[in-house]
Short mmCIF file of C-alpha atoms in Angstrom, two decimals:
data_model
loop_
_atom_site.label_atom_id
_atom_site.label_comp_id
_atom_site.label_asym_id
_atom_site.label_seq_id
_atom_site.Cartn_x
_atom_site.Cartn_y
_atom_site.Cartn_z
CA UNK I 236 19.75 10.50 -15.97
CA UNK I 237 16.88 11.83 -17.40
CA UNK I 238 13.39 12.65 -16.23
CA UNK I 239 10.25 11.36 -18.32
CA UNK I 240 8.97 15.13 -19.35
CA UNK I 241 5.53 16.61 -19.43
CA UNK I 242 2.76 17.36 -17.04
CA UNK I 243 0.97 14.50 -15.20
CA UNK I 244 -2.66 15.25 -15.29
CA UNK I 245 -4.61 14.77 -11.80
CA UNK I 246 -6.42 11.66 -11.51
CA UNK I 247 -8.56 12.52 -8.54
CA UNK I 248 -5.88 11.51 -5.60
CA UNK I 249 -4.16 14.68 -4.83
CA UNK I 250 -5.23 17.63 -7.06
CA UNK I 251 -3.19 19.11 -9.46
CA UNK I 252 0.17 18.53 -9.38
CA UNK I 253 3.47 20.63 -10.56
CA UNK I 254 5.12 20.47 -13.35
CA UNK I 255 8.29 18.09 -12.12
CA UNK I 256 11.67 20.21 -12.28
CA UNK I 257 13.99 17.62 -12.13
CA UNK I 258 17.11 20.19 -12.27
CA UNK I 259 15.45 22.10 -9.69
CA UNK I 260 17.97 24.42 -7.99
CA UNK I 261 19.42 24.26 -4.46
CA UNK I 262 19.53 26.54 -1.76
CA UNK I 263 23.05 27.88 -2.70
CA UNK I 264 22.21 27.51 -6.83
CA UNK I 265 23.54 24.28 -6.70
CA UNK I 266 21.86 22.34 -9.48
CA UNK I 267 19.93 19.23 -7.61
CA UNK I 268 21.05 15.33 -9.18
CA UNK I 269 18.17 14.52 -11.19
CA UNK I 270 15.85 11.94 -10.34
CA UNK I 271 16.54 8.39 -11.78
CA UNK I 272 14.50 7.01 -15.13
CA UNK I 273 14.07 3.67 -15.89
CA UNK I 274 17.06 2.80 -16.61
CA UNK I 275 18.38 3.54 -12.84
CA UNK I 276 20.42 0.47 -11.90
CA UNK I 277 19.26 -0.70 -8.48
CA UNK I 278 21.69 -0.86 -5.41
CA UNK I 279 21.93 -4.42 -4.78
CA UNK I 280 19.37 -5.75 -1.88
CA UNK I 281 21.24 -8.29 0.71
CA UNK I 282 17.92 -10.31 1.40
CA UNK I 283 18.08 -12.11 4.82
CA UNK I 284 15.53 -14.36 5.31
CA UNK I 285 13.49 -13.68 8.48
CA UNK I 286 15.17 -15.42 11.59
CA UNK I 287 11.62 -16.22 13.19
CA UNK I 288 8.17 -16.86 12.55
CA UNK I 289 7.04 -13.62 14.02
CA UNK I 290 9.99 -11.41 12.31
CA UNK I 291 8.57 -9.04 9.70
CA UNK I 292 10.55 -8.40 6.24
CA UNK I 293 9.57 -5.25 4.92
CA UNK I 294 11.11 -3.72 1.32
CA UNK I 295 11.32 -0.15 1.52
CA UNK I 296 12.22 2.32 -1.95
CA UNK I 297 12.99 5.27 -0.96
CA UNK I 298 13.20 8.37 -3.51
CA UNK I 299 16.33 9.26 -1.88
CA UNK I 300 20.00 7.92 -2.53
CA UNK I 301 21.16 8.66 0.67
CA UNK I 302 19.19 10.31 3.54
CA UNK I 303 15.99 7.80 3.88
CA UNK I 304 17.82 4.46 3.20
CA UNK I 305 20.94 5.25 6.23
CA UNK I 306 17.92 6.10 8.23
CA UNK I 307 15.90 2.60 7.37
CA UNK I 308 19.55 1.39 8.35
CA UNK I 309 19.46 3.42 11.99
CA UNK I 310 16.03 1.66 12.77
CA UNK I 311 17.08 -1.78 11.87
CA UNK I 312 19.92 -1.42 14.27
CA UNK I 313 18.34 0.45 17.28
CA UNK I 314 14.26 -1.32 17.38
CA UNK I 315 15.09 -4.36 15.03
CA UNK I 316 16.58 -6.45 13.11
CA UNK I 317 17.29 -8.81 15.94
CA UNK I 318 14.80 -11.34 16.21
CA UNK I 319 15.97 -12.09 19.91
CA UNK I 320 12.94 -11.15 21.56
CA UNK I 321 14.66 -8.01 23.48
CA UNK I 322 13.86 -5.52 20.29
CA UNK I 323 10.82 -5.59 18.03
CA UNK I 324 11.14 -8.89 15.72
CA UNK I 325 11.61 -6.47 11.82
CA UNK I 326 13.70 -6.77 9.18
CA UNK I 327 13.98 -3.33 6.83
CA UNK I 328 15.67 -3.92 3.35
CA UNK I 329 16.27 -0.53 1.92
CA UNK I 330 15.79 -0.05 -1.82
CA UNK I 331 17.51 2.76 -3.44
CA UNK I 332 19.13 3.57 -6.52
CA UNK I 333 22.02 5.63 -7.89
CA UNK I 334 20.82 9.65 -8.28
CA UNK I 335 17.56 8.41 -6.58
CA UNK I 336 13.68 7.94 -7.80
CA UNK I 337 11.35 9.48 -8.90
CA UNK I 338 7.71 8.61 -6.72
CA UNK I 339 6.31 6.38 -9.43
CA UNK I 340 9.76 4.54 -9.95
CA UNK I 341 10.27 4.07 -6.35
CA UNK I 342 6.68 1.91 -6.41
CA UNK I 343 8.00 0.15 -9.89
CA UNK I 344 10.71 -0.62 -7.74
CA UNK I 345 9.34 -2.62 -5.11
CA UNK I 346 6.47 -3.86 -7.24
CA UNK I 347 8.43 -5.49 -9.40
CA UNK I 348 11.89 -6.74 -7.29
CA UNK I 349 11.28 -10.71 -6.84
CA UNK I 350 12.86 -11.06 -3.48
CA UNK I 351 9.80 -8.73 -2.09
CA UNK I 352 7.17 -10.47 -3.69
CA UNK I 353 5.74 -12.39 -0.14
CA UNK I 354 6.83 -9.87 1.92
CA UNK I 355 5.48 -6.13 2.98
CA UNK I 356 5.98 -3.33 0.69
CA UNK I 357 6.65 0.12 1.32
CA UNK I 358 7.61 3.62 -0.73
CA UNK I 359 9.11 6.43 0.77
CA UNK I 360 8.68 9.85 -1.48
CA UNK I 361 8.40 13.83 -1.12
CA UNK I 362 6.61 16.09 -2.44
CA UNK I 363 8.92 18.31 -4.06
CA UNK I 364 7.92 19.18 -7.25
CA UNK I 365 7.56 15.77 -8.85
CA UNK I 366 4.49 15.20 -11.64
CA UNK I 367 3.81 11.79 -11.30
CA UNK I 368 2.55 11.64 -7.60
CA UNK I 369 -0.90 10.79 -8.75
CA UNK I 370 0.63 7.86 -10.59
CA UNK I 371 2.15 6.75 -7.91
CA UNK I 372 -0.16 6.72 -5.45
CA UNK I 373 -2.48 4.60 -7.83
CA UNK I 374 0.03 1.99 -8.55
CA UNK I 375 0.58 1.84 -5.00
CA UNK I 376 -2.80 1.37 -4.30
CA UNK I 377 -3.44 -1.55 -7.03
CA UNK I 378 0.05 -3.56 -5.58
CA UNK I 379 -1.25 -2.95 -1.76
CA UNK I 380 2.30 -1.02 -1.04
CA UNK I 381 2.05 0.95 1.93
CA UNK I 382 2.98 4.47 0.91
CA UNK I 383 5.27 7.32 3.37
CA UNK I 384 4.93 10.60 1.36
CA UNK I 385 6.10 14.02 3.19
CA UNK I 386 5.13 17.23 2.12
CA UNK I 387 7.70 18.99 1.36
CA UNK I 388 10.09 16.50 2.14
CA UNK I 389 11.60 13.81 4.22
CA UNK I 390 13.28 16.61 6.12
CA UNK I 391 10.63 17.29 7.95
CA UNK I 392 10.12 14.02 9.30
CA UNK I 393 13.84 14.35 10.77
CA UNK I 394 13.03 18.46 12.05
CA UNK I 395 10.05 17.00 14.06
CA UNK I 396 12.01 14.94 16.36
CA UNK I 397 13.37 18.22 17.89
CA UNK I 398 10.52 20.51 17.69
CA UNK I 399 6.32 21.29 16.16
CA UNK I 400 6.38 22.44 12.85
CA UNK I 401 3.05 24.28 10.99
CA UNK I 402 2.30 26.47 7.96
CA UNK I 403 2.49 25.71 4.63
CA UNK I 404 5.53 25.57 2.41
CA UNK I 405 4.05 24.94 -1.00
CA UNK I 406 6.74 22.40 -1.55
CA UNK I 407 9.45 24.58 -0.61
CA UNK I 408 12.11 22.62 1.51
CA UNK I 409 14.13 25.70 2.32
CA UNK I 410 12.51 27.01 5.51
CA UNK I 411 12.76 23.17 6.61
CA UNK I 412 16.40 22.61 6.30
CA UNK I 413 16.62 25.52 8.09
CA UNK I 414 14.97 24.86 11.51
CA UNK I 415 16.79 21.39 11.11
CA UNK I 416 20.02 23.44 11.50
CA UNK I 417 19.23 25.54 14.15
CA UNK I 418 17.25 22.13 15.86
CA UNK I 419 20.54 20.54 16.76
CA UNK I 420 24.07 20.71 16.84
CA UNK I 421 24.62 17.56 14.86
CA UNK I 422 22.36 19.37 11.97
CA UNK I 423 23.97 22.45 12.11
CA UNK I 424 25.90 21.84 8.52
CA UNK I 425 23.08 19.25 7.15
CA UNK I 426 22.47 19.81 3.28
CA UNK I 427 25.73 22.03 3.34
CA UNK I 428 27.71 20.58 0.29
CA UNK I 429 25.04 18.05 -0.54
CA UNK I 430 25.63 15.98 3.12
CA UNK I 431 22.33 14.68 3.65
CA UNK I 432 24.05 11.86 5.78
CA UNK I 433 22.19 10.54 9.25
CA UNK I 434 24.88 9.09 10.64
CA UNK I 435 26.97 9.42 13.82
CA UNK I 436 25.85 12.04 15.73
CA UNK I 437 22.66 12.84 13.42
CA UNK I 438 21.49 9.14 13.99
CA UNK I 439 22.31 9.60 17.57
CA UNK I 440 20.23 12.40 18.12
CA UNK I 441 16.97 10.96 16.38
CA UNK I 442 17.12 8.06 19.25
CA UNK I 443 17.70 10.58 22.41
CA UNK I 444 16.94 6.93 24.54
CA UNK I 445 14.16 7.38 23.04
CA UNK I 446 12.54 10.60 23.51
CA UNK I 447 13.05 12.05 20.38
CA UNK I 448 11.27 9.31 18.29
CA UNK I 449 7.77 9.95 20.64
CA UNK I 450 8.04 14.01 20.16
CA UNK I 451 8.23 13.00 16.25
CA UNK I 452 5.48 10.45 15.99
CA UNK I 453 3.54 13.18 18.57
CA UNK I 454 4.10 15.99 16.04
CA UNK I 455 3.39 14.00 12.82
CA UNK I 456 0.10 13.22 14.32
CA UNK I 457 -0.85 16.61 15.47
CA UNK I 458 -0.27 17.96 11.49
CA UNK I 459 -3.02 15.55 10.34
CA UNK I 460 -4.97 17.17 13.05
CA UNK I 461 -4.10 20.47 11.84
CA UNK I 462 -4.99 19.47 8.21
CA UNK I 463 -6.51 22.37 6.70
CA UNK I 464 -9.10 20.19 4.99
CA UNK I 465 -11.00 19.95 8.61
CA UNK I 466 -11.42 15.93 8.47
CA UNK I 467 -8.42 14.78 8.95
CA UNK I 468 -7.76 12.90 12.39
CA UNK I 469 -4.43 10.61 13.22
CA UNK I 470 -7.00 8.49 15.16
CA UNK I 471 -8.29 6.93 12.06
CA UNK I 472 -5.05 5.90 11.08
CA UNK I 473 -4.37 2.43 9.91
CA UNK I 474 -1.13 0.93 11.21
CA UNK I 475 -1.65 -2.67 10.28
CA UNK I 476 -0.29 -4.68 7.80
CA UNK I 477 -2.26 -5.56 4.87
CA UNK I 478 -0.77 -8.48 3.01
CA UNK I 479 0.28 -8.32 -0.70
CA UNK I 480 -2.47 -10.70 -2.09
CA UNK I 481 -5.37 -8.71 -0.30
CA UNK I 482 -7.83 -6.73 -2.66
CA UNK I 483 -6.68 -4.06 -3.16
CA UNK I 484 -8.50 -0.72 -2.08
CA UNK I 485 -9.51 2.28 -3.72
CA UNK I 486 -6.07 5.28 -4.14
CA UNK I 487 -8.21 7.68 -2.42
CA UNK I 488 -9.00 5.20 0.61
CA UNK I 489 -5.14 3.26 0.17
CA UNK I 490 -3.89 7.34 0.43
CA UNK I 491 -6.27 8.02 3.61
CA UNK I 492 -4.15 5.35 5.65
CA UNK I 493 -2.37 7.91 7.78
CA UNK I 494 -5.96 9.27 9.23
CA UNK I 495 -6.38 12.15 6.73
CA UNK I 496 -10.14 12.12 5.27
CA UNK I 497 -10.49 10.14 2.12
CA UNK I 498 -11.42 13.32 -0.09
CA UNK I 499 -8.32 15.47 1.80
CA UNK I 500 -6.12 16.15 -1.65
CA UNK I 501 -2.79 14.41 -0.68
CA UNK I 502 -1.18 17.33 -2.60
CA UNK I 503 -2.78 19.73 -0.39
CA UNK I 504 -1.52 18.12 2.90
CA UNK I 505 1.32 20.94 3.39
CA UNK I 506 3.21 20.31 6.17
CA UNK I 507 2.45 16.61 6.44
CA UNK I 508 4.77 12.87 6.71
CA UNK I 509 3.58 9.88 6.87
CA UNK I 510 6.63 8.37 8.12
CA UNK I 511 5.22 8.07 11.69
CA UNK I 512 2.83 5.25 10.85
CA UNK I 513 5.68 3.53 10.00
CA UNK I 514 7.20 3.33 13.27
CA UNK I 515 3.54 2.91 14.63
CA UNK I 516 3.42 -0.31 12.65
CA UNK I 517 6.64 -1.56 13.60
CA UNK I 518 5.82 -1.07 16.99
CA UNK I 519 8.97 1.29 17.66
CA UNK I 520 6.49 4.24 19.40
CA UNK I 521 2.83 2.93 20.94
CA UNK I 522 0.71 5.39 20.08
CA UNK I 523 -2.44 3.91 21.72
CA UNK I 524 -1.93 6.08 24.62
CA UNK I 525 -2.64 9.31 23.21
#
């Protein structure tokens, strides 16, 4: 798979971004999969039509191939996908693809799949060292897809169920992986050999009957207080759906959904995720009560 090359020049959104390694190295000189092109062939999305009026269908991409779309999977079957009335009436339909996305590929991806076109849309990317955030946050923007972007990576998201985390890390992942190990038992060998897998245990663990999912959304939201820009406050966030045919908004204003200020350089938000508004909108943590 190959990477389109060159840099991506800043449009405004997030400042300047890197240069987009796709061969970037791993912790143990392990030469990381390269991001998919556009000629990644799509793993094949079982629609289900919604089994009620008030069920949500939401189309996630996700930049990863393995770690974001088994843990779409884990909150389909704990806080959804029921439609019963005992869990919260969602339906998640992961979107991934072989090697996995790049940011602006994963938008391309839900943008254009026909099965999502009347239903909610949503990206999930990192910041690694990928050029083509700014794009990607634009073309969000313009197809009103709700965007989840973690600085430096989804792995955070999954470290702040089991404890705070602060101080930048420049897109660095290392240090992350790292507390994720020492977090919990069932993380102890997590990225070892590649296994980015939440399952078993690791799923278990993110649920805690519940506990664990509040200390994350609580810690997410205390980052965007901590934003270095000064401005940035998870009260402002915007949980609510917007529907696909609404106008769409400005990148800067689409980016500032998660509470950070509208002129806070997304590229700059180091440590951040935006995975908890996620959750927030799905009703899966109620966050009102703060």
């Amino acid at each position: 798979m190959s990477r389109r090359g060159g840099r991506q020049q800043d449009n405004g959104v997030g400042g300047a971004a890197g240069t987009g390694d796709a061969g970037q190295a791993g912790e143990a000189g392990t030469p990381r999969r390269r991001r998919g092109s556009r000629d990644d062939r799509f793993a094949p999305v079982p629609y289900r039509p919604p089994v009620s009026k008030e069920q949500r269908v939401l189309f996630v991409a996700c930049e990863g191939e393995v770690t974001e779309p088994q843990y779409l999977d884990h909150l389909n079957s704990r806080y959804g996908d029921g439609g019963d009335g005992a869990r919260q009436p969602f339906l998640i339909h992961p979107i991934s693809a072989k090697n996995g996305l790049i940011p602006s590929r994963t938008v391309a991806a839900v943008r254009d799949l026909k099965q999502a076109a009347g239903e909610e849309a949503w990206v999930m990317f990192d910041r690694d060292r990928h050029h083509d955030i700014p794009k990607a946050l634009t073309d969000a923007a313009e197809a009103n897809i709700q965007v989840c972007f973690s600085h430096p990576s989804f792995d955070l998201w999954l470290l702040l169920h089991f404890q705070a985390m602060s101080g930048r890390q420049s897109g660095s992942n290392k240090d992350i992986v790292k507390k994720l190990r020492a977090a919990h038992p069932a993380y102890k060998s997590f990225d070892v050999k590649n296994d980015k897998s939440v399952k078993g245990e690791r799923r278990d663990a993110l649920d805690d009957e519940g506990a664990a999912v509040k200390r994350a959304v609580a810690h997410a939201r205390s980052l965007v207080n901590q934003c270095e820009h000064g401005g940035c406050k998870a009260d402002n966030r915007k949980p609510k759906p917007v529907p696909r045919t609404s106008a769409p908004e400005s990148d800067r204003k689409w980016a500032a959904r998660s509470g950070h200020a509208e002129d806070c350089p997304v590229l700059k938000r180091d440590p951040s995720t935006d995975v908890w508004r996620l959750l927030v909108s799905l009703g899966i943590v109620d966050d009102r009560s703060r």
